[in-house]
Amino acid sequence: MTNLSNRIHVLWSMLTFQSKHCPYCQSRATRRIGSNAYLSHVRECADCHLMYRWPKQTDKFNKVFYQLNYIRLASENMHLPTLAEAGDLVKQDFKGHATALGIKRDLVQELKPSGRLCVYGANWGYEVAQLARIGFDAIGYEVSLPRAEFAARLVVSVLTELDAIRAKAPFDIVYCSHTLEHLPTPDNVFKLFADLCAPTGCLVIFVPNCGGDNARKHGLRWGPFSSSLHPLSYRADFFKHALPKYGFRSVSSFSDPYDLARIHNLNSQDNLPGDELLIVARKTPACS
Ligand SMILES: [Zn+2]
């Protein structure tokens, strides 16, 4: 988010006396846990354990922001490649590029060797392309129109209408990497995941691990913890509390570096020290 658009949003929210209720469960039992920015602070909900920035972001603001502003951010996977670069990336299987999935691709295959797969928050299609390459029948959803359109250059399909994605369900894998921290609330997305995921399928979520060693050591000073780009902050306990309400009866949690055998067996880690949190949720507890 640009500084100016963020300041306008913060000031508008303060002037309109935005409530401090939890943006997910609407509980009033929330407390301020600290601040890392002028005028805004971070709160934690005592009921669902979600952490969120206040003033809270809204769907309307996010929709405009992700169409117009996000493109200006300076991380490599946010910049659209040129047509020639896209061709090279596909030819070289994304090797050495910031968007290469690496162990995450192996990890998905540990859960399901093949099948129908949906990437939620597909950006310009790099994950869909890499997962399709190892045999998944893969498709994506992305809120940003220019990014979704770019995916055609990787010869993959990324849709921008939720109804169109719902019409393609069920999926054996629903994959969502570093997207949930950008949302105003995860409620609608969890409902969508429940609609998309097959009864024997796996929901695979990656987010910054705000319960990891660095998050605990540095608190809000840890970069990925909370920012205008990351209005929501998660620890594993939030997902264990929330996902069963959407029919995901089995919720397993892991952090990097990943142990593939452990993930295959859905053998949750007791300690989650890494910077990234992996959640694998299933409607039926048994492994595939
Ligand atoms: Zn809550």
Coordinates of C-alpha atoms and ligand atoms in Angstrom, one line a residue:
M1 CA 0.0 0.0 0.0
T2 CA 1.4 3.4 -0.8
N3 CA 2.0 5.6 2.3
L4 CA -0.5 8.2 1.1
S5 CA -3.4 5.7 0.5
N6 CA -2.7 4.0 3.8
R7 CA -2.7 7.4 5.7
I8 CA -6.0 8.3 4.0
H9 CA -7.5 5.0 5.0
V10 CA -6.3 5.2 8.6
L11 CA -7.5 8.8 9.1
W12 CA -10.9 8.1 7.5
S13 CA -11.4 5.0 9.8
M14 CA -10.5 7.0 12.9
L15 CA -12.8 9.9 11.9
T16 CA -15.7 7.5 11.4
F17 CA -15.0 5.8 14.8
Q18 CA -14.4 2.4 13.4
S19 CA -15.2 -0.4 15.9
K20 CA -12.4 -2.4 17.5
H21 CA -14.4 -5.7 17.4
C22 CA -12.6 -8.7 16.0
P23 CA -12.9 -8.6 12.1
Y24 CA -13.4 -12.4 12.1
C25 CA -15.6 -13.5 15.0
Q26 CA -16.9 -10.0 15.9
S27 CA -15.9 -10.5 19.6
R28 CA -15.5 -7.4 21.7
A29 CA -12.9 -9.2 23.9
T30 CA -9.9 -7.8 22.1
R31 CA -6.8 -6.1 23.4
R32 CA -4.0 -3.9 22.1
I33 CA -0.8 -5.9 21.8
G34 CA 1.5 -3.1 20.4
S35 CA 2.2 -0.7 17.6
N36 CA 4.7 -0.5 14.9
A37 CA 3.3 2.4 12.9
Y38 CA 2.1 5.9 13.6
L39 CA -1.7 6.1 14.2
S40 CA -2.3 2.4 13.9
H41 CA -1.8 -0.5 16.3
V42 CA -2.2 -4.3 16.5
R43 CA -4.9 -6.1 18.5
E44 CA -5.5 -9.7 19.5
C45 CA -8.9 -11.4 19.9
A46 CA -9.3 -13.4 23.1
D47 CA -11.9 -15.6 21.5
C48 CA -10.5 -16.7 18.2
H49 CA -6.8 -15.7 18.6
L50 CA -6.7 -13.7 15.4
M51 CA -4.4 -10.6 15.5
Y52 CA -5.3 -7.6 13.3
R53 CA -4.3 -4.0 12.6
W54 CA -6.6 -1.3 13.7
P55 CA -8.0 0.7 11.9
K56 CA -9.2 -2.5 10.1
Q57 CA -9.0 -2.8 6.4
T58 CA -12.2 -3.2 4.4
D59 CA -13.2 -5.3 1.4
K60 CA -14.0 -2.2 -0.6
F61 CA -10.6 -0.6 0.1
N62 CA -8.8 -3.8 -0.6
K63 CA -10.5 -4.3 -4.0
V64 CA -9.5 -0.9 -5.2
F65 CA -6.0 -1.2 -3.8
Y66 CA -5.2 -4.6 -5.3
Q67 CA -6.2 -3.4 -8.7
L68 CA -4.3 -0.2 -8.7
N69 CA -1.5 -0.1 -6.2
Y70 CA -0.1 -3.5 -5.5
I71 CA 1.7 -3.5 -8.9
R72 CA 4.1 -0.8 -7.6
L73 CA 5.5 -3.0 -4.8
A74 CA 9.1 -3.9 -5.2
S75 CA 9.3 -7.6 -4.5
E76 CA 10.3 -9.7 -7.5
N77 CA 7.3 -12.0 -7.7
M78 CA 5.0 -8.9 -7.8
H79 CA 6.5 -7.6 -11.0
L80 CA 5.1 -9.1 -14.1
P81 CA 7.7 -10.6 -16.4
T82 CA 8.0 -9.7 -20.0
L83 CA 6.6 -12.1 -22.6
A84 CA 10.1 -13.3 -23.4
E85 CA 10.9 -13.8 -19.7
A86 CA 7.7 -15.7 -19.2
G87 CA 8.7 -18.1 -22.0
D88 CA 12.1 -18.6 -20.5
L89 CA 10.7 -19.2 -17.0
V90 CA 8.4 -22.0 -18.3
K91 CA 11.2 -23.5 -20.3
Q92 CA 13.5 -23.6 -17.3
D93 CA 10.8 -24.7 -14.9
F94 CA 11.3 -21.4 -12.9
K95 CA 14.7 -22.7 -11.7
G96 CA 16.6 -20.0 -9.8
H97 CA 13.6 -17.5 -9.9
A98 CA 12.1 -16.0 -6.8
T99 CA 8.8 -17.7 -7.6
A100 CA 10.3 -21.3 -7.8
L101 CA 8.2 -23.4 -5.5
G102 CA 11.1 -25.7 -4.5
I103 CA 10.1 -28.0 -1.6
K104 CA 6.6 -26.7 -1.6
R105 CA 5.9 -28.6 -4.8
D106 CA 7.3 -31.8 -3.3
L107 CA 5.2 -31.1 -0.2
V108 CA 2.0 -30.9 -2.2
Q109 CA 2.8 -34.2 -3.9
E110 CA 3.3 -35.8 -0.5
L111 CA -0.3 -35.0 0.2
K112 CA -1.7 -36.0 -3.2
P113 CA 0.4 -37.4 -6.0
S114 CA -1.9 -35.9 -8.6
G115 CA -5.5 -34.7 -9.1
R116 CA -7.5 -31.5 -9.5
L117 CA -5.9 -28.4 -7.8
C118 CA -6.9 -24.8 -7.3
V119 CA -4.5 -22.0 -6.3
Y120 CA -6.4 -19.2 -4.4
G121 CA -4.5 -16.0 -4.8
A122 CA -2.7 -17.1 -7.9
N123 CA -1.1 -13.8 -8.8
W124 CA 0.3 -14.1 -12.4
G125 CA 0.1 -17.9 -12.5
Y126 CA 3.6 -19.1 -11.5
E127 CA 2.3 -21.6 -8.9
V128 CA -0.4 -22.9 -11.2
A129 CA 2.2 -23.4 -14.0
Q130 CA 4.7 -25.2 -11.7
L131 CA 2.0 -27.5 -10.2
A132 CA 0.5 -28.2 -13.6
R133 CA 4.0 -29.2 -14.8
I134 CA 4.2 -32.1 -12.3
G135 CA 0.8 -33.5 -13.4
F136 CA -1.9 -31.6 -11.5
D137 CA -5.0 -30.5 -13.4
A138 CA -4.4 -27.0 -12.0
I139 CA -6.3 -23.7 -12.2
G140 CA -6.1 -20.4 -10.2
Y141 CA -8.2 -17.6 -8.8
E142 CA -6.8 -14.1 -8.6
V143 CA -8.5 -10.8 -7.6
S144 CA -6.2 -8.7 -9.9
L145 CA -7.4 -8.7 -13.5
P146 CA -4.1 -7.8 -15.2
R147 CA -2.3 -10.5 -13.3
A148 CA -4.9 -13.2 -14.0
E149 CA -4.7 -12.2 -17.7
F150 CA -1.0 -12.5 -17.7
A151 CA -1.3 -16.2 -16.7
A152 CA -2.4 -17.1 -20.2
R153 CA 1.3 -16.4 -21.3
L154 CA 2.3 -19.3 -19.0
V155 CA -0.4 -21.3 -20.8
V156 CA -2.4 -21.7 -17.6
S157 CA -5.9 -20.6 -16.6
V158 CA -6.4 -18.1 -13.7
L159 CA -10.0 -16.9 -13.2
T160 CA -11.2 -13.7 -11.6
E161 CA -14.8 -14.7 -10.8
L162 CA -15.5 -16.7 -7.7
D163 CA -18.6 -18.3 -9.2
A164 CA -16.5 -19.6 -12.2
I165 CA -14.1 -21.2 -9.7
R166 CA -16.9 -22.7 -7.7
A167 CA -18.3 -24.2 -10.9
K168 CA -15.0 -26.1 -11.3
A169 CA -15.2 -27.7 -7.8
P170 CA -14.4 -30.1 -6.2
F171 CA -10.6 -30.0 -6.0
D172 CA -8.3 -32.5 -4.5
I173 CA -5.9 -29.7 -3.4
V174 CA -6.8 -26.1 -2.5
Y175 CA -3.6 -24.2 -2.3
C176 CA -3.3 -20.8 -0.7
S177 CA 0.2 -19.3 -0.2
H178 CA 0.8 -16.0 1.5
T179 CA -2.6 -14.6 0.7
L180 CA -4.6 -14.8 3.9
E181 CA -2.5 -12.2 5.7
H182 CA -3.5 -9.6 3.1
L183 CA -7.3 -9.9 3.7
P184 CA -9.6 -7.8 5.8
T185 CA -11.0 -11.1 7.3
P186 CA -10.7 -14.8 6.3
D187 CA -14.3 -15.7 6.9
N188 CA -15.6 -15.6 3.3
V189 CA -12.5 -17.3 2.1
F190 CA -12.9 -20.2 4.5
K191 CA -16.5 -20.6 3.3
L192 CA -15.1 -20.7 -0.3
F193 CA -12.4 -23.3 0.7
A194 CA -15.1 -25.5 2.2
D195 CA -17.1 -25.3 -1.1
L196 CA -14.0 -26.0 -3.3
C197 CA -12.3 -28.8 -1.3
A198 CA -13.4 -32.4 -2.1
P199 CA -14.5 -34.5 0.9
T200 CA -11.1 -36.4 0.6
G201 CA -9.2 -33.3 -0.4
C202 CA -6.5 -31.2 1.3
L203 CA -6.5 -27.5 2.1
V204 CA -2.9 -26.2 2.1
I205 CA -2.3 -22.8 3.6
F206 CA 1.0 -20.9 4.0
V207 CA 1.2 -17.7 6.0
P208 CA 4.0 -15.9 8.0
N209 CA 4.3 -17.7 11.3
C210 CA 3.5 -15.1 14.0
G211 CA 4.1 -17.8 16.6
G212 CA 7.6 -18.7 15.4
D213 CA 11.0 -17.9 17.0
N214 CA 11.6 -14.7 15.2
A215 CA 8.0 -13.4 15.8
R216 CA 8.3 -14.2 19.5
K217 CA 11.8 -12.7 19.8
H218 CA 11.2 -9.5 17.9
G219 CA 7.4 -9.1 18.2
L220 CA 5.9 -6.5 15.9
R221 CA 9.4 -5.4 14.9
W222 CA 9.6 -8.7 12.9
G223 CA 8.9 -7.5 9.3
P224 CA 6.2 -10.0 8.2
F225 CA 4.3 -9.7 11.5
S226 CA 2.0 -6.8 10.7
S227 CA 2.0 -3.9 8.2
S228 CA -0.4 -2.1 6.0
L229 CA 0.2 -5.0 3.5
H230 CA -0.3 -7.6 6.2
P231 CA -3.4 -6.4 8.2
L232 CA -3.9 -9.9 9.7
S233 CA -1.4 -12.0 11.7
Y234 CA -1.8 -15.7 12.4
R235 CA -0.6 -18.4 14.7
A236 CA -1.5 -22.0 14.4
D237 CA -4.1 -21.8 17.2
F238 CA -6.3 -19.6 15.1
F239 CA -6.6 -22.1 12.3
K240 CA -7.2 -25.0 14.8
H241 CA -10.0 -23.0 16.3
A242 CA -11.6 -21.7 13.1
L243 CA -11.3 -24.3 10.4
P244 CA -13.4 -27.1 12.0
K245 CA -16.4 -24.7 11.8
Y246 CA -16.2 -25.0 8.0
G247 CA -16.1 -28.8 8.0
F248 CA -12.3 -29.2 8.2
R249 CA -12.2 -31.7 11.0
S250 CA -8.5 -32.4 10.8
V251 CA -6.1 -29.4 11.1
S252 CA -2.4 -30.1 11.1
S253 CA 0.4 -27.5 11.6
F254 CA 4.0 -27.4 10.5
S255 CA 6.8 -24.8 10.1
D256 CA 9.9 -24.6 8.0
P257 CA 12.3 -26.3 7.4
Y258 CA 9.7 -28.9 6.3
D259 CA 9.9 -32.6 7.1
L260 CA 8.1 -34.2 4.1
A261 CA 7.5 -37.6 5.8
R262 CA 5.9 -35.8 8.8
I263 CA 3.7 -33.8 6.4
H264 CA 2.7 -37.0 4.5
N265 CA 1.5 -38.6 7.7
L266 CA -0.2 -35.3 8.9
N267 CA 1.9 -35.7 12.1
S268 CA 1.6 -32.1 13.4
Q269 CA 4.7 -30.5 14.9
D270 CA 4.4 -29.6 18.6
N271 CA 6.9 -26.7 18.2
L272 CA 6.6 -24.3 15.3
P273 CA 9.8 -22.3 15.4
G274 CA 10.1 -21.4 11.6
D275 CA 9.2 -18.1 9.9
E276 CA 6.5 -19.8 7.8
L277 CA 3.5 -21.6 9.0
L278 CA 2.0 -24.5 7.0
I279 CA -1.6 -25.6 7.7
V280 CA -3.0 -28.8 6.1
A281 CA -6.7 -29.2 6.7
R282 CA -9.0 -32.1 5.7
K283 CA -12.7 -32.8 6.0
T284 CA -11.9 -36.4 6.7
P285 CA -9.0 -37.2 9.0
A286 CA -7.5 -40.1 7.1
C287 CA -4.5 -39.7 4.8
S288 CA -4.9 -40.1 1.1
Ligands
ZN1 ZN -12.1 -13.1 17.0

